[in-house]
PDB file of C-alpha atoms in Angstrom:
ATOM      1  CA  MET A 279    -106.980 -44.824 -74.339  1.00 48.00           C
ATOM      2  CA  LYS A 280    -104.412 -42.038 -74.783  1.00 45.00           C
ATOM      3  CA  LYS A 281    -106.492 -40.529 -77.583  1.00 45.00           C
ATOM      4  CA  PHE A 282    -109.560 -40.529 -75.330  1.00 41.00           C
ATOM      5  CA  VAL A 283    -107.641 -38.806 -72.532  1.00 41.00           C
ATOM      6  CA  CYS A 284    -106.303 -36.168 -74.936  1.00 44.00           C
ATOM      7  CA  VAL A 285    -109.731 -35.472 -76.411  1.00 41.00           C
ATOM      8  CA  ALA A 286    -111.309 -35.293 -72.951  1.00 44.00           C
ATOM      9  CA  ALA A 287    -108.577 -32.948 -71.741  1.00 44.00           C
ATOM     10  CA  ALA A 288    -108.998 -30.684 -74.773  1.00 41.00           C
ATOM     11  CA  PHE A 289    -112.780 -30.663 -74.321  1.00 39.00           C
ATOM     12  CA  CYS A 290    -112.502 -29.748 -70.623  1.00 41.00           C
ATOM     13  CA  LEU A 291    -109.942 -27.024 -71.412  1.00 32.00           C
ATOM     14  CA  CYS A 292    -112.261 -25.398 -73.956  1.00 35.00           C
ATOM     15  CA  ALA A 293    -115.164 -25.619 -71.537  1.00 36.00           C
ATOM     16  CA  ARG A 294    -113.053 -24.007 -68.841  1.00 33.00           C
ATOM     17  CA  ILE A 295    -112.025 -21.113 -71.098  1.00 30.00           C
ATOM     18  CA  PHE A 296    -115.556 -20.205 -72.155  1.00 34.00           C
ATOM     19  CA  ALA A 297    -117.303 -20.954 -68.852  1.00 35.00           C
ATOM     20  CA  ALA A 298    -118.377 -18.314 -66.360  1.00 39.00           C
ATOM     21  CA  PRO A 299    -116.426 -18.149 -63.070  1.00 42.00           C
ATOM     22  CA  GLU A 300    -116.944 -21.366 -61.132  1.00 50.00           C
ATOM     23  CA  LYS A 301    -117.527 -19.718 -57.766  1.00 70.00           C
ATOM     24  CA  ALA A 302    -119.509 -16.531 -57.305  1.00 82.00           C
ATOM     25  CA  PRO A 303    -118.449 -14.510 -54.255  1.00 90.00           C
ATOM     26  CA  PHE A 304    -122.045 -14.099 -53.075  1.00 93.00           C
ATOM     27  CA  ALA A 305    -125.025 -16.410 -53.021  1.00 92.00           C
ATOM     28  CA  LEU A 306    -128.731 -16.231 -52.219  1.00 92.00           C
ATOM     29  CA  HIS A 307    -130.529 -18.610 -49.895  1.00 92.00           C
ATOM     30  CA  SER A 308    -134.310 -18.931 -50.072  1.00 91.00           C
ATOM     31  CA  VAL A 309    -134.832 -19.182 -46.314  1.00 93.00           C
ATOM     32  CA  ALA A 310    -132.150 -16.697 -45.228  1.00 92.00           C
ATOM     33  CA  ASP A 311    -133.136 -14.113 -47.812  1.00 93.00           C
ATOM     34  CA  GLY A 312    -136.801 -14.595 -47.047  1.00 94.00           C
ATOM     35  CA  VAL A 313    -136.071 -13.747 -43.422  1.00 94.00           C
ATOM     36  CA  ILE A 314    -133.693 -10.857 -44.215  1.00 94.00           C
ATOM     37  CA  PHE A 315    -135.892  -9.265 -46.875  1.00 95.00           C
ATOM     38  CA  GLY A 316    -139.078  -9.782 -44.874  1.00 95.00           C
ATOM     39  CA  ALA A 317    -137.551  -8.335 -41.716  1.00 95.00           C
ATOM     40  CA  ALA A 318    -136.031  -5.384 -43.579  1.00 95.00           C
ATOM     41  CA  LEU A 319    -139.313  -4.619 -45.355  1.00 96.00           C
ATOM     42  CA  SER A 320    -141.266  -4.824 -42.107  1.00 96.00           C
ATOM     43  CA  PHE A 321    -138.677  -2.628 -40.411  1.00 94.00           C
ATOM     44  CA  THR A 322    -139.001   0.036 -43.097  1.00 95.00           C
ATOM     45  CA  ALA A 323    -142.811  -0.149 -43.127  1.00 96.00           C
ATOM     46  CA  ALA A 324    -142.870   0.243 -39.348  1.00 95.00           C
ATOM     47  CA  ALA A 325    -140.606   3.299 -39.591  1.00 94.00           C
ATOM     48  CA  VAL A 326    -142.831   4.921 -42.225  1.00 93.00           C
ATOM     49  CA  ILE A 327    -146.020   4.215 -40.277  1.00 94.00           C
ATOM     50  CA  THR A 328    -144.505   5.438 -37.022  1.00 92.00           C
ATOM     51  CA  GLU A 329    -143.324   8.663 -38.612  1.00 88.00           C
ATOM     52  CA  LYS A 330    -146.767   9.300 -40.125  1.00 87.00           C
ATOM     53  CA  THR A 331    -148.787   8.450 -37.042  1.00 88.00           C
ATOM     54  CA  ALA A 332    -146.535   9.514 -34.150  1.00 83.00           C
ATOM     55  CA  ASP A 333    -147.984  12.259 -31.986  1.00 81.00           C
ATOM     56  CA  PHE A 334    -145.126  14.759 -31.870  1.00 80.00           C
ATOM     57  CA  PRO A 335    -145.680  17.914 -29.812  1.00 76.00           C
ATOM     58  CA  GLU A 336    -146.872  20.816 -31.936  1.00 75.00           C
ATOM     59  CA  TRP A 337    -144.091  23.285 -32.693  1.00 70.00           C
ATOM     60  CA  THR A 338    -144.335  26.763 -31.249  1.00 69.00           C
ATOM     61  CA  GLU A 339    -141.962  29.553 -32.177  1.00 71.00           C
ATOM     62  CA  ARG A 340    -138.995  29.568 -29.841  1.00 73.00           C
ATOM     63  CA  SER A 341    -135.237  30.026 -29.785  1.00 76.00           C
ATOM     64  CA  TYR A 342    -132.638  27.322 -29.120  1.00 82.00           C
ATOM     65  CA  ASP A 343    -129.503  27.485 -27.010  1.00 85.00           C
ATOM     66  CA  PHE A 344    -126.584  27.489 -29.460  1.00 86.00           C
ATOM     67  CA  ASP A 345    -124.098  27.092 -26.597  1.00 86.00           C
ATOM     68  CA  SER A 346    -125.521  23.645 -25.857  1.00 88.00           C
ATOM     69  CA  ILE A 347    -123.944  22.357 -29.086  1.00 93.00           C
ATOM     70  CA  ASN A 348    -120.410  20.938 -28.896  1.00 94.00           C
ATOM     71  CA  TYR A 349    -117.610  23.207 -30.100  1.00 94.00           C
ATOM     72  CA  ILE A 350    -116.806  21.487 -33.423  1.00 95.00           C
ATOM     73  CA  ASP A 351    -120.426  21.120 -34.487  1.00 96.00           C
ATOM     74  CA  ARG A 352    -121.102  24.721 -33.505  1.00 94.00           C
ATOM     75  CA  LYS A 353    -118.142  26.087 -35.481  1.00 95.00           C
ATOM     76  CA  LEU A 354    -118.997  24.131 -38.638  1.00 95.00           C
ATOM     77  CA  SER A 355    -122.743  24.815 -38.558  1.00 95.00           C
ATOM     78  CA  ARG A 356    -124.300  27.062 -41.215  1.00 94.00           C
ATOM     79  CA  LYS A 357    -127.508  28.896 -42.035  1.00 94.00           C
ATOM     80  CA  TYR A 358    -129.970  27.203 -44.360  1.00 95.00           C
ATOM     81  CA  SER A 359    -129.187  27.231 -48.079  1.00 95.00           C
ATOM     82  CA  LYS A 360    -131.819  25.922 -50.488  1.00 94.00           C
ATOM     83  CA  SER A 361    -129.398  25.549 -53.404  1.00 96.00           C
ATOM     84  CA  LEU A 362    -126.851  23.547 -51.390  1.00 96.00           C
ATOM     85  CA  ASP A 363    -129.710  21.479 -49.983  1.00 95.00           C
ATOM     86  CA  ASN A 364    -130.757  20.557 -53.522  1.00 96.00           C
ATOM     87  CA  TRP A 365    -127.178  19.743 -54.565  1.00 97.00           C
ATOM     88  CA  GLY A 366    -126.839  17.437 -51.575  1.00 97.00           C
ATOM     89  CA  THR A 367    -129.933  15.587 -52.729  1.00 97.00           C
ATOM     90  CA  VAL A 368    -128.458  15.272 -56.224  1.00 97.00           C
ATOM     91  CA  THR A 369    -125.156  13.791 -55.028  1.00 97.00           C
ATOM     92  CA  CYS A 370    -127.016  11.407 -52.733  1.00 97.00           C
ATOM     93  CA  ALA A 371    -129.161  10.211 -55.641  1.00 97.00           C
ATOM     94  CA  VAL A 372    -126.035   9.744 -57.777  1.00 96.00           C
ATOM     95  CA  ASN A 373    -124.467   7.403 -55.240  1.00 96.00           C
ATOM     96  CA  LEU A 374    -127.687   5.448 -54.768  1.00 96.00           C
ATOM     97  CA  ILE A 375    -127.931   4.685 -58.486  1.00 96.00           C
ATOM     98  CA  LEU A 376    -124.171   4.313 -59.044  1.00 95.00           C
ATOM     99  CA  PRO A 377    -124.126   0.545 -58.307  1.00 94.00           C
ATOM    100  CA  ALA A 378    -126.820  -0.038 -60.939  1.00 93.00           C
ATOM    101  CA  ALA A 379    -125.005   2.232 -63.385  1.00 92.00           C
ATOM    102  CA  VAL A 380    -121.661   0.459 -62.925  1.00 92.00           C
ATOM    103  CA  TYR A 381    -123.006  -3.084 -63.063  1.00 91.00           C
ATOM    104  CA  GLY A 382    -125.327  -2.156 -65.916  1.00 86.00           C
ATOM    105  CA  ALA A 383    -122.412  -0.930 -68.026  1.00 77.00           C
ATOM    106  CA  GLY A 384    -121.624  -3.293 -70.870  1.00 68.00           C
ATOM    107  CA  TYR A 385    -118.018  -3.886 -69.796  1.00 72.00           C
ATOM    108  CA  PHE A 386    -118.985  -5.176 -66.349  1.00 78.00           C
ATOM    109  CA  ASN A 387    -122.425  -6.518 -67.213  1.00 77.00           C
ATOM    110  CA  ASP A 388    -120.914  -8.914 -69.744  1.00 80.00           C
ATOM    111  CA  ALA A 389    -118.768 -10.439 -66.987  1.00 82.00           C
ATOM    112  CA  LEU A 390    -121.804 -11.149 -64.798  1.00 87.00           C
ATOM    113  CA  ASN A 391    -124.372 -13.854 -65.391  1.00 88.00           C
ATOM    114  CA  SER A 392    -128.085 -13.531 -64.658  1.00 87.00           C
ATOM    115  CA  GLN A 393    -127.680 -15.111 -61.209  1.00 90.00           C
ATOM    116  CA  ASP A 394    -125.022 -12.545 -60.269  1.00 92.00           C
ATOM    117  CA  VAL A 395    -127.309  -9.700 -61.328  1.00 91.00           C
ATOM    118  CA  LEU A 396    -130.203 -11.147 -59.309  1.00 93.00           C
ATOM    119  CA  THR A 397    -127.971 -11.599 -56.265  1.00 94.00           C
ATOM    120  CA  LEU A 398    -126.731  -8.014 -56.481  1.00 95.00           C
ATOM    121  CA  ALA A 399    -130.266  -6.665 -56.853  1.00 94.00           C
ATOM    122  CA  VAL A 400    -131.595  -8.621 -53.868  1.00 95.00           C
ATOM    123  CA  MET A 401    -128.635  -7.680 -51.673  1.00 96.00           C
ATOM    124  CA  TYR A 402    -128.957  -3.985 -52.558  1.00 97.00           C
ATOM    125  CA  ALA A 403    -132.688  -3.990 -51.867  1.00 96.00           C
ATOM    126  CA  GLU A 404    -132.128  -5.621 -48.477  1.00 97.00           C
ATOM    127  CA  ALA A 405    -129.341  -3.185 -47.596  1.00 97.00           C
ATOM    128  CA  TYR A 406    -131.426  -0.145 -48.556  1.00 97.00           C
ATOM    129  CA  LEU A 407    -134.474  -1.301 -46.610  1.00 97.00           C
ATOM    130  CA  LEU A 408    -132.370  -1.890 -43.488  1.00 96.00           C
ATOM    131  CA  ASP A 409    -130.690   1.475 -44.018  1.00 96.00           C
ATOM    132  CA  TYR A 410    -134.005   3.302 -44.419  1.00 96.00           C
ATOM    133  CA  GLY A 411    -135.666   1.778 -41.375  1.00 96.00           C
ATOM    134  CA  ALA A 412    -132.626   2.234 -39.138  1.00 96.00           C
ATOM    135  CA  LYS A 413    -131.983   5.885 -39.977  1.00 97.00           C
ATOM    136  CA  ASN A 414    -135.626   6.892 -39.569  1.00 95.00           C
ATOM    137  CA  PHE A 415    -136.127   5.135 -36.249  1.00 96.00           C
ATOM    138  CA  LEU A 416    -132.904   6.722 -34.992  1.00 96.00           C
ATOM    139  CA  LYS A 417    -134.039  10.159 -36.155  1.00 95.00           C
ATOM    140  CA  MET A 418    -137.340   9.827 -34.300  1.00 93.00           C
ATOM    141  CA  GLY A 419    -135.653   8.429 -31.208  1.00 93.00           C
ATOM    142  CA  ILE A 420    -132.856  11.007 -30.962  1.00 94.00           C
ATOM    143  CA  ARG A 421    -134.843  14.036 -32.225  1.00 92.00           C
ATOM    144  CA  ARG A 422    -131.909  16.390 -32.543  1.00 94.00           C
ATOM    145  CA  ILE A 423    -132.642  19.915 -33.766  1.00 93.00           C
ATOM    146  CA  ARG A 424    -131.127  20.778 -37.143  1.00 95.00           C
ATOM    147  CA  PRO A 425    -128.461  23.511 -37.326  1.00 95.00           C
ATOM    148  CA  TYR A 426    -130.595  25.910 -39.378  1.00 93.00           C
ATOM    149  CA  MET A 427    -132.999  26.300 -36.453  1.00 91.00           C
ATOM    150  CA  TYR A 428    -130.305  28.204 -34.545  1.00 92.00           C
ATOM    151  CA  TYR A 429    -130.227  30.871 -37.286  1.00 90.00           C
ATOM    152  CA  ASP A 430    -132.677  33.192 -38.974  1.00 87.00           C
ATOM    153  CA  GLY A 431    -134.124  32.119 -42.312  1.00 86.00           C
ATOM    154  CA  TYR A 432    -134.921  28.500 -41.480  1.00 86.00           C
ATOM    155  CA  PRO A 433    -137.321  26.668 -43.859  1.00 86.00           C
ATOM    156  CA  GLU A 434    -140.755  27.105 -42.304  1.00 82.00           C
ATOM    157  CA  ASP A 435    -142.265  24.341 -44.432  1.00 78.00           C
ATOM    158  CA  GLU A 436    -140.281  21.791 -42.401  1.00 77.00           C
ATOM    159  CA  LEU A 437    -141.947  22.721 -39.119  1.00 80.00           C
ATOM    160  CA  ASP A 438    -145.301  20.976 -39.524  1.00 76.00           C
ATOM    161  CA  ASN A 439    -143.774  17.604 -40.481  1.00 79.00           C
ATOM    162  CA  HIS A 440    -141.204  17.877 -37.657  1.00 83.00           C
ATOM    163  CA  ASP A 441    -138.323  17.313 -40.059  1.00 88.00           C
ATOM    164  CA  PHE A 442    -136.480  20.166 -38.338  1.00 90.00           C
ATOM    165  CA  GLU A 443    -135.866  17.886 -35.324  1.00 91.00           C
ATOM    166  CA  PHE A 444    -134.669  14.842 -37.285  1.00 93.00           C
ATOM    167  CA  SER A 445    -131.036  15.898 -37.622  1.00 95.00           C
ATOM    168  CA  MET A 446    -129.235  12.768 -36.400  1.00 96.00           C
ATOM    169  CA  PRO A 447    -128.243  10.722 -38.276  1.00 97.00           C
ATOM    170  CA  SER A 448    -127.982  12.460 -41.626  1.00 97.00           C
ATOM    171  CA  GLY A 449    -130.260  10.503 -43.958  1.00 96.00           C
ATOM    172  CA  HIS A 450    -128.564  11.734 -47.130  1.00 97.00           C
ATOM    173  CA  SER A 451    -125.135  10.784 -45.775  1.00 98.00           C
ATOM    174  CA  THR A 452    -126.448   7.388 -44.707  1.00 98.00           C
ATOM    175  CA  ASP A 453    -127.850   6.667 -48.164  1.00 97.00           C
ATOM    176  CA  SER A 454    -124.788   7.975 -49.990  1.00 97.00           C
ATOM    177  CA  PHE A 455    -122.344   5.924 -47.930  1.00 98.00           C
ATOM    178  CA  LEU A 456    -124.637   2.906 -48.307  1.00 98.00           C
ATOM    179  CA  GLY A 457    -124.184   3.115 -52.076  1.00 97.00           C
ATOM    180  CA  ALA A 458    -120.432   3.688 -51.758  1.00 97.00           C
ATOM    181  CA  GLY A 459    -119.899   0.846 -49.301  1.00 97.00           C
ATOM    182  CA  PHE A 460    -122.032  -1.615 -51.270  1.00 97.00           C
ATOM    183  CA  LEU A 461    -120.431  -0.802 -54.623  1.00 96.00           C
ATOM    184  CA  THR A 462    -116.891  -0.819 -53.235  1.00 96.00           C
ATOM    185  CA  TYR A 463    -117.177  -4.164 -51.474  1.00 96.00           C
ATOM    186  CA  THR A 464    -119.076  -6.050 -54.177  1.00 96.00           C
ATOM    187  CA  PHE A 465    -116.928  -4.641 -56.991  1.00 95.00           C
ATOM    188  CA  CYS A 466    -113.714  -5.673 -55.255  1.00 93.00           C
ATOM    189  CA  ARG A 467    -115.080  -9.191 -54.785  1.00 93.00           C
ATOM    190  CA  TYR A 468    -116.340  -9.614 -58.347  1.00 93.00           C
ATOM    191  CA  PHE A 469    -113.441  -7.825 -60.067  1.00 92.00           C
ATOM    192  CA  PRO A 470    -110.444  -7.988 -57.691  1.00 91.00           C
ATOM    193  CA  ASP A 471    -107.906  -7.453 -60.493  1.00 89.00           C
ATOM    194  CA  SER A 472    -109.808  -4.853 -62.478  1.00 89.00           C
ATOM    195  CA  LYS A 473    -108.025  -1.654 -63.512  1.00 90.00           C
ATOM    196  CA  TRP A 474    -111.274   0.132 -62.692  1.00 90.00           C
ATOM    197  CA  LYS A 475    -111.221  -0.851 -59.007  1.00 93.00           C
ATOM    198  CA  VAL A 476    -109.447   2.266 -57.702  1.00 94.00           C
ATOM    199  CA  PRO A 477    -111.434   4.707 -59.907  1.00 94.00           C
ATOM    200  CA  VAL A 478    -114.742   3.122 -58.838  1.00 94.00           C
ATOM    201  CA  ILE A 479    -113.839   3.278 -55.136  1.00 95.00           C
ATOM    202  CA  ALA A 480    -112.508   6.836 -55.422  1.00 96.00           C
ATOM    203  CA  ALA A 481    -115.548   8.061 -57.346  1.00 96.00           C
ATOM    204  CA  SER A 482    -118.146   6.508 -55.046  1.00 97.00           C
ATOM    205  CA  TYR A 483    -116.536   7.699 -51.824  1.00 97.00           C
ATOM    206  CA  SER A 484    -115.807  11.155 -53.274  1.00 97.00           C
ATOM    207  CA  VAL A 485    -119.500  11.577 -54.005  1.00 97.00           C
ATOM    208  CA  ALA A 486    -120.363  10.269 -50.523  1.00 98.00           C
ATOM    209  CA  VAL A 487    -118.019  12.761 -48.851  1.00 98.00           C
ATOM    210  CA  ALA A 488    -119.376  15.553 -51.086  1.00 98.00           C
ATOM    211  CA  THR A 489    -122.886  14.671 -49.935  1.00 98.00           C
ATOM    212  CA  ALA A 490    -121.873  14.926 -46.283  1.00 98.00           C
ATOM    213  CA  VAL A 491    -120.121  18.269 -46.880  1.00 98.00           C
ATOM    214  CA  LEU A 492    -123.165  19.666 -48.685  1.00 98.00           C
ATOM    215  CA  ARG A 493    -125.476  18.569 -45.876  1.00 97.00           C
ATOM    216  CA  ILE A 494    -123.325  20.508 -43.415  1.00 97.00           C
ATOM    217  CA  SER A 495    -122.908  23.519 -45.705  1.00 97.00           C
ATOM    218  CA  SER A 496    -126.646  23.712 -46.383  1.00 96.00           C
ATOM    219  CA  GLY A 497    -127.399  23.974 -42.666  1.00 95.00           C
ATOM    220  CA  ASN A 498    -129.258  20.665 -42.558  1.00 96.00           C
ATOM    221  CA  HIS A 499    -126.793  18.748 -40.385  1.00 97.00           C
ATOM    222  CA  PHE A 500    -123.960  18.988 -37.913  1.00 97.00           C
ATOM    223  CA  LEU A 501    -120.666  17.212 -38.551  1.00 97.00           C
ATOM    224  CA  THR A 502    -121.506  14.464 -36.048  1.00 97.00           C
ATOM    225  CA  ASP A 503    -124.805  13.825 -37.844  1.00 97.00           C
ATOM    226  CA  THR A 504    -122.976  13.092 -41.081  1.00 98.00           C
ATOM    227  CA  LEU A 505    -120.332  10.950 -39.351  1.00 98.00           C
ATOM    228  CA  PHE A 506    -123.073   8.886 -37.723  1.00 97.00           C
ATOM    229  CA  GLY A 507    -124.797   8.534 -41.090  1.00 97.00           C
ATOM    230  CA  ALA A 508    -121.547   7.529 -42.808  1.00 97.00           C
ATOM    231  CA  VAL A 509    -120.971   4.711 -40.315  1.00 97.00           C
ATOM    232  CA  LEU A 510    -124.582   3.514 -40.474  1.00 97.00           C
ATOM    233  CA  GLY A 511    -124.666   3.525 -44.277  1.00 97.00           C
ATOM    234  CA  THR A 512    -121.333   1.739 -44.562  1.00 97.00           C
ATOM    235  CA  VAL A 513    -122.393  -0.950 -42.092  1.00 97.00           C
ATOM    236  CA  CYS A 514    -125.591  -1.634 -44.065  1.00 96.00           C
ATOM    237  CA  GLY A 515    -123.844  -1.437 -47.446  1.00 96.00           C
ATOM    238  CA  ILE A 516    -121.087  -3.881 -46.508  1.00 96.00           C
ATOM    239  CA  GLY A 517    -122.878  -5.967 -43.878  1.00 96.00           C
ATOM    240  CA  VAL A 518    -125.520  -7.430 -46.192  1.00 96.00           C
ATOM    241  CA  PRO A 519    -122.985  -8.587 -48.834  1.00 96.00           C
ATOM    242  CA  LEU A 520    -120.888 -10.083 -46.018  1.00 95.00           C
ATOM    243  CA  VAL A 521    -123.849 -12.231 -44.966  1.00 94.00           C
ATOM    244  CA  HIS A 522    -124.281 -13.455 -48.533  1.00 95.00           C
ATOM    245  CA  GLU A 523    -120.575 -14.124 -48.848  1.00 94.00           C
ATOM    246  CA  PHE A 524    -120.877 -16.337 -45.787  1.00 92.00           C
ATOM    247  CA  ILE A 525    -123.833 -18.101 -47.419  1.00 91.00           C
ATOM    248  CA  ALA A 526    -121.734 -18.700 -50.542  1.00 88.00           C
ATOM    249  CA  SER A 527    -118.830 -20.101 -48.530  1.00 85.00           C
ATOM    250  CA  ARG A 528    -121.169 -22.452 -46.656  1.00 80.00           C
ATOM    251  CA  SER A 529    -122.636 -23.604 -49.953  1.00 69.00           C
ATOM    252  CA  ASP A 530    -119.143 -24.303 -51.339  1.00 58.00           C
ATOM    253  CA  LYS A 531    -118.230 -26.342 -48.246  1.00 58.00           C
ATOM    254  CA  LYS A 532    -121.380 -28.433 -48.565  1.00 55.00           C
ATOM    255  CA  THR A 533    -120.624 -29.059 -52.227  1.00 50.00           C
ATOM    256  CA  GLU A 534    -117.060 -30.109 -51.467  1.00 49.00           C
ATOM    257  CA  THR A 535    -118.260 -32.397 -48.675  1.00 49.00           C
ATOM    258  CA  ALA A 536    -120.847 -33.998 -50.939  1.00 49.00           C
ATOM    259  CA  LEU A 537    -118.214 -34.912 -53.541  1.00 46.00           C
ATOM    260  CA  ARG A 538    -116.369 -38.090 -52.645  1.00 50.00           C
ATOM    261  CA  LYS A 539    -113.521 -39.933 -54.303  1.00 47.00           C
ATOM    262  CA  GLY A 540    -114.608 -41.442 -57.584  1.00 48.00           C
ATOM    263  CA  ASP A 541    -117.564 -39.052 -57.990  1.00 51.00           C
ATOM    264  CA  VAL A 542    -118.245 -37.378 -61.298  1.00 49.00           C
ATOM    265  CA  GLN A 543    -119.650 -33.836 -61.315  1.00 48.00           C
ATOM    266  CA  PHE A 544    -121.383 -32.451 -64.393  1.00 45.00           C
ATOM    267  CA  LYS A 545    -121.717 -28.683 -64.787  1.00 46.00           C
ATOM    268  CA  VAL A 546    -123.792 -27.007 -67.485  1.00 43.00           C
ATOM    269  CA  THR A 547    -123.839 -23.255 -68.164  1.00 42.00           C
ATOM    270  CA  PRO A 548    -125.448 -21.362 -71.059  1.00 42.00           C
ATOM    271  CA  VAL A 549    -122.113 -21.340 -72.909  1.00 42.00           C
ATOM    272  CA  SER A 550    -120.319 -24.470 -71.751  1.00 43.00           C
ATOM    273  CA  PHE A 551    -120.394 -28.014 -70.454  1.00 45.00           C
ATOM    274  CA  SER A 552    -117.803 -29.494 -68.142  1.00 46.00           C
ATOM    275  CA  VAL A 553    -117.081 -32.799 -66.428  1.00 48.00           C
ATOM    276  CA  CYS A 554    -115.045 -33.070 -63.220  1.00 49.00           C
ATOM    277  CA  PHE A 555    -113.634 -36.331 -61.873  1.00 46.00           C
ATOM    278  CA  VAL A 556    -112.908 -36.469 -58.144  1.00 45.00           C
ATOM    279  CA  LEU A 557    -109.738 -38.543 -57.756  1.00 49.00           C
TER     280      LEU A 557
END
């Protein structure tokens, strides 16, 4: 009997060493994710259709009252700069793809199983769709004139599509802070003790702040536009993972409730097999 116990203990110890983490911080749920993804996709589609079909008043050349802008926004506003506009787009794109770049890196990818990768991909897609729909509906509802319209040399190609009056919130800032918030929260949950945690957080938020600064410097947005976008992007980037963390915790509770004294739980992963006895 003692030999059997020793062998079983050794077997379980080896299985534990080579097994993937027992509890993932986030989990998918077929019904919940069907609702979230479907609603987010519909929200984004509605925003795109509304923007394309809305009957905005035709623009006629006119001047705007610069004194109507609050003091801080007025002092920080700038004339349009094409080069800074392009750089702001670059930094925004960097932060949007940064989560995929980090989790696709061999060092971190090896620590994630296929279910983790799928969960991250679904969560990011849901967060981006919510982000996209929200920022565009807000832009069309608020219709704030961009800073460059108060100066000479504004981009005339933005007049016909009415982009010149979609200043709040800053879409680039929203997207950039979405990527930073999502990467920061999920990375800290998957790798809480990683030496890369601080560098990842610092890098993602540095790029997000740089995006906001470039959007102001290029004349595309006021400071308050970027602050609004930063809050909106962060809420979407962290809010969706929070929902899936709640789903995971509920799933764990159900599993613990289902296991009663004397039960035996078998767990099989691609690299291990384990047996748990509930005493």
